PDB file of C-alpha atoms in Angstrom:
ATOM      1  CA  UNK A   1     -37.329  10.896  -8.695  1.00  0.00           C
ATOM      2  CA  UNK A   2     -34.823   8.517  -7.838  1.00  0.00           C
ATOM      3  CA  UNK A   3     -32.183   7.177 -10.362  1.00  0.00           C
ATOM      4  CA  UNK A   4     -31.277   3.598 -10.401  1.00  0.00           C
ATOM      5  CA  UNK A   5     -27.530   3.064 -10.168  1.00  0.00           C
ATOM      6  CA  UNK A   6     -25.956   1.373 -13.332  1.00  0.00           C
ATOM      7  CA  UNK A   7     -25.369  -2.384 -12.563  1.00  0.00           C
ATOM      8  CA  UNK A   8     -21.648  -2.063 -12.711  1.00  0.00           C
ATOM      9  CA  UNK A   9     -21.708   0.256  -9.674  1.00  0.00           C
ATOM     10  CA  UNK A  10     -24.170  -1.665  -7.420  1.00  0.00           C
ATOM     11  CA  UNK A  11     -21.428  -4.028  -6.137  1.00  0.00           C
ATOM     12  CA  UNK A  12     -19.792  -0.721  -4.622  1.00  0.00           C
ATOM     13  CA  UNK A  13     -22.890   0.352  -2.669  1.00  0.00           C
ATOM     14  CA  UNK A  14     -21.781  -1.291   0.456  1.00  0.00           C
ATOM     15  CA  UNK A  15     -18.099  -0.135   0.170  1.00  0.00           C
ATOM     16  CA  UNK A  16     -19.429   3.530  -0.193  1.00  0.00           C
ATOM     17  CA  UNK A  17     -21.725   3.171   3.029  1.00  0.00           C
ATOM     18  CA  UNK A  18     -18.708   1.830   5.099  1.00  0.00           C
ATOM     19  CA  UNK A  19     -17.225   4.176   7.791  1.00  0.00           C
ATOM     20  CA  UNK A  20     -13.412   4.073   8.289  1.00  0.00           C
ATOM     21  CA  UNK A  21     -12.471   3.897  12.056  1.00  0.00           C
ATOM     22  CA  UNK A  22      -9.082   5.180  13.015  1.00  0.00           C
ATOM     23  CA  UNK A  23      -7.513   3.961  16.370  1.00  0.00           C
ATOM     24  CA  UNK A  24      -5.059   6.117  18.225  1.00  0.00           C
ATOM     25  CA  UNK A  25      -3.311   3.469  20.282  1.00  0.00           C
ATOM     26  CA  UNK A  26      -0.036   3.042  22.111  1.00  0.00           C
ATOM     27  CA  UNK A  27       2.801   2.512  19.578  1.00  0.00           C
ATOM     28  CA  UNK A  28       3.568  -0.961  21.024  1.00  0.00           C
ATOM     29  CA  UNK A  29       0.154  -2.129  20.198  1.00  0.00           C
ATOM     30  CA  UNK A  30       0.041  -0.779  16.634  1.00  0.00           C
ATOM     31  CA  UNK A  31       3.519  -2.342  16.074  1.00  0.00           C
ATOM     32  CA  UNK A  32       2.269  -5.734  17.305  1.00  0.00           C
ATOM     33  CA  UNK A  33      -0.866  -5.693  15.192  1.00  0.00           C
ATOM     34  CA  UNK A  34       1.269  -4.446  12.059  1.00  0.00           C
ATOM     35  CA  UNK A  35       3.825  -7.191  12.885  1.00  0.00           C
ATOM     36  CA  UNK A  36       1.261  -9.889  13.050  1.00  0.00           C
ATOM     37  CA  UNK A  37      -0.606  -8.730   9.676  1.00  0.00           C
ATOM     38  CA  UNK A  38       2.743  -8.721   7.904  1.00  0.00           C
ATOM     39  CA  UNK A  39       3.572 -12.250   9.102  1.00  0.00           C
ATOM     40  CA  UNK A  40       0.140 -13.459   8.114  1.00  0.00           C
ATOM     41  CA  UNK A  41       0.589 -11.611   4.686  1.00  0.00           C
ATOM     42  CA  UNK A  42      -2.471  -9.424   5.262  1.00  0.00           C
ATOM     43  CA  UNK A  43      -3.186  -5.646   5.633  1.00  0.00           C
ATOM     44  CA  UNK A  44      -3.264  -4.391   9.260  1.00  0.00           C
ATOM     45  CA  UNK A  45      -6.970  -3.614   8.702  1.00  0.00           C
ATOM     46  CA  UNK A  46      -7.611  -7.173   7.957  1.00  0.00           C
ATOM     47  CA  UNK A  47      -5.615  -8.292  11.099  1.00  0.00           C
ATOM     48  CA  UNK A  48      -7.835  -5.997  13.080  1.00  0.00           C
ATOM     49  CA  UNK A  49     -11.058  -7.412  11.539  1.00  0.00           C
ATOM     50  CA  UNK A  50      -9.795 -10.893  12.418  1.00  0.00           C
ATOM     51  CA  UNK A  51      -8.851  -9.988  15.939  1.00  0.00           C
ATOM     52  CA  UNK A  52     -12.448  -8.394  16.246  1.00  0.00           C
ATOM     53  CA  UNK A  53     -14.135 -11.512  14.798  1.00  0.00           C
ATOM     54  CA  UNK A  54     -15.303  -9.760  11.759  1.00  0.00           C
ATOM     55  CA  UNK A  55     -15.367 -11.398   8.131  1.00  0.00           C
ATOM     56  CA  UNK A  56     -12.008 -10.910   6.456  1.00  0.00           C
ATOM     57  CA  UNK A  57     -11.125 -10.987   2.735  1.00  0.00           C
ATOM     58  CA  UNK A  58     -10.135 -14.662   2.126  1.00  0.00           C
ATOM     59  CA  UNK A  59      -8.284 -13.679  -0.995  1.00  0.00           C
ATOM     60  CA  UNK A  60      -4.557 -12.573  -0.339  1.00  0.00           C
ATOM     61  CA  UNK A  61      -3.911  -9.256  -1.934  1.00  0.00           C
ATOM     62  CA  UNK A  62      -0.889  -8.653  -4.029  1.00  0.00           C
ATOM     63  CA  UNK A  63       1.797  -7.215  -1.639  1.00  0.00           C
ATOM     64  CA  UNK A  64       3.229  -3.832  -2.556  1.00  0.00           C
ATOM     65  CA  UNK A  65       5.490  -1.121  -0.973  1.00  0.00           C
ATOM     66  CA  UNK A  66       4.342   2.365  -1.796  1.00  0.00           C
ATOM     67  CA  UNK A  67       5.872   5.753  -1.674  1.00  0.00           C
ATOM     68  CA  UNK A  68       4.790   9.185  -2.758  1.00  0.00           C
ATOM     69  CA  UNK A  69       7.041  11.125  -4.851  1.00  0.00           C
ATOM     70  CA  UNK A  70       6.721  14.695  -5.554  1.00  0.00           C
ATOM     71  CA  UNK A  71       7.918  16.428  -8.711  1.00  0.00           C
ATOM     72  CA  UNK A  72      10.842  17.709  -6.619  1.00  0.00           C
ATOM     73  CA  UNK A  73      11.587  13.949  -5.735  1.00  0.00           C
ATOM     74  CA  UNK A  74      11.633  13.025  -9.436  1.00  0.00           C
ATOM     75  CA  UNK A  75      14.023  15.792 -10.037  1.00  0.00           C
ATOM     76  CA  UNK A  76      16.646  14.436  -7.417  1.00  0.00           C
ATOM     77  CA  UNK A  77      16.144  10.854  -8.627  1.00  0.00           C
ATOM     78  CA  UNK A  78      16.607  11.774 -12.285  1.00  0.00           C
ATOM     79  CA  UNK A  79      19.906  13.467 -11.325  1.00  0.00           C
ATOM     80  CA  UNK A  80      20.985  10.622  -9.170  1.00  0.00           C
ATOM     81  CA  UNK A  81      20.257   8.138 -11.780  1.00  0.00           C
ATOM     82  CA  UNK A  82      21.308  10.388 -14.951  1.00  0.00           C
ATOM     83  CA  UNK A  83      17.867  10.357 -16.353  1.00  0.00           C
ATOM     84  CA  UNK A  84      15.353  13.098 -17.150  1.00  0.00           C
ATOM     85  CA  UNK A  85      12.534  13.657 -14.475  1.00  0.00           C
ATOM     86  CA  UNK A  86       9.936  12.845 -17.057  1.00  0.00           C
ATOM     87  CA  UNK A  87      11.333   9.449 -17.386  1.00  0.00           C
ATOM     88  CA  UNK A  88       9.235   8.209 -14.372  1.00  0.00           C
ATOM     89  CA  UNK A  89       8.996   4.320 -15.627  1.00  0.00           C
ATOM     90  CA  UNK A  90      12.875   4.193 -15.761  1.00  0.00           C
ATOM     91  CA  UNK A  91      13.236   6.049 -12.492  1.00  0.00           C
ATOM     92  CA  UNK A  92      10.852   3.409 -10.924  1.00  0.00           C
ATOM     93  CA  UNK A  93      12.821   0.459 -12.387  1.00  0.00           C
ATOM     94  CA  UNK A  94      16.161   2.100 -10.875  1.00  0.00           C
ATOM     95  CA  UNK A  95      14.342   2.628  -7.545  1.00  0.00           C
ATOM     96  CA  UNK A  96      13.392  -1.080  -7.387  1.00  0.00           C
ATOM     97  CA  UNK A  97      16.704  -2.234  -8.266  1.00  0.00           C
ATOM     98  CA  UNK A  98      18.086   0.050  -5.336  1.00  0.00           C
ATOM     99  CA  UNK A  99      15.629  -1.428  -2.946  1.00  0.00           C
ATOM    100  CA  UNK A 100      16.497  -5.045  -4.139  1.00  0.00           C
ATOM    101  CA  UNK A 101      20.281  -4.220  -3.724  1.00  0.00           C
ATOM    102  CA  UNK A 102      19.709  -2.871  -0.347  1.00  0.00           C
ATOM    103  CA  UNK A 103      17.735  -5.909   0.949  1.00  0.00           C
ATOM    104  CA  UNK A 104      20.600  -8.146  -0.493  1.00  0.00           C
ATOM    105  CA  UNK A 105      23.495  -6.161   0.895  1.00  0.00           C
ATOM    106  CA  UNK A 106      21.932  -5.769   4.385  1.00  0.00           C
ATOM    107  CA  UNK A 107      21.031  -9.453   4.432  1.00  0.00           C
ATOM    108  CA  UNK A 108      17.380  -8.514   5.679  1.00  0.00           C
ATOM    109  CA  UNK A 109      15.153 -11.497   6.114  1.00  0.00           C
TER     110      UNK A 109
END
C-alpha cells in the first residue's frame, strides 16, 4: 500500500532525492571559487553549478553570515555585554553592532 504525499510536500521530492557531492581540492582552487561566488553574490555551490554548466537558481538569496554559538559562548557574551545569557536577541543585536564597528574601524571593503 503506497500513500500519496501531501500536495505541500510534493515540491520537495526532487530536493530529497538530490545527493550532495563534496570536493576535496587544493586550498587555492577552493579560495578562487569562493571568491568568485562572493563577487557574484551567490553561494559557492551555485558558483560550482555555473562552472559545470548546470542550471542555477536565478533568484538571489538573502546574503547572511552565520556563526554557531554554544551555551558557553552565550555565557561569555552575556558577561561581555553585561546581559543575561538568556537574552539571546539582545546579545545578537550587540554582536551585529560589534561586526559593523569592526568593518567600519578596519575600513574593510
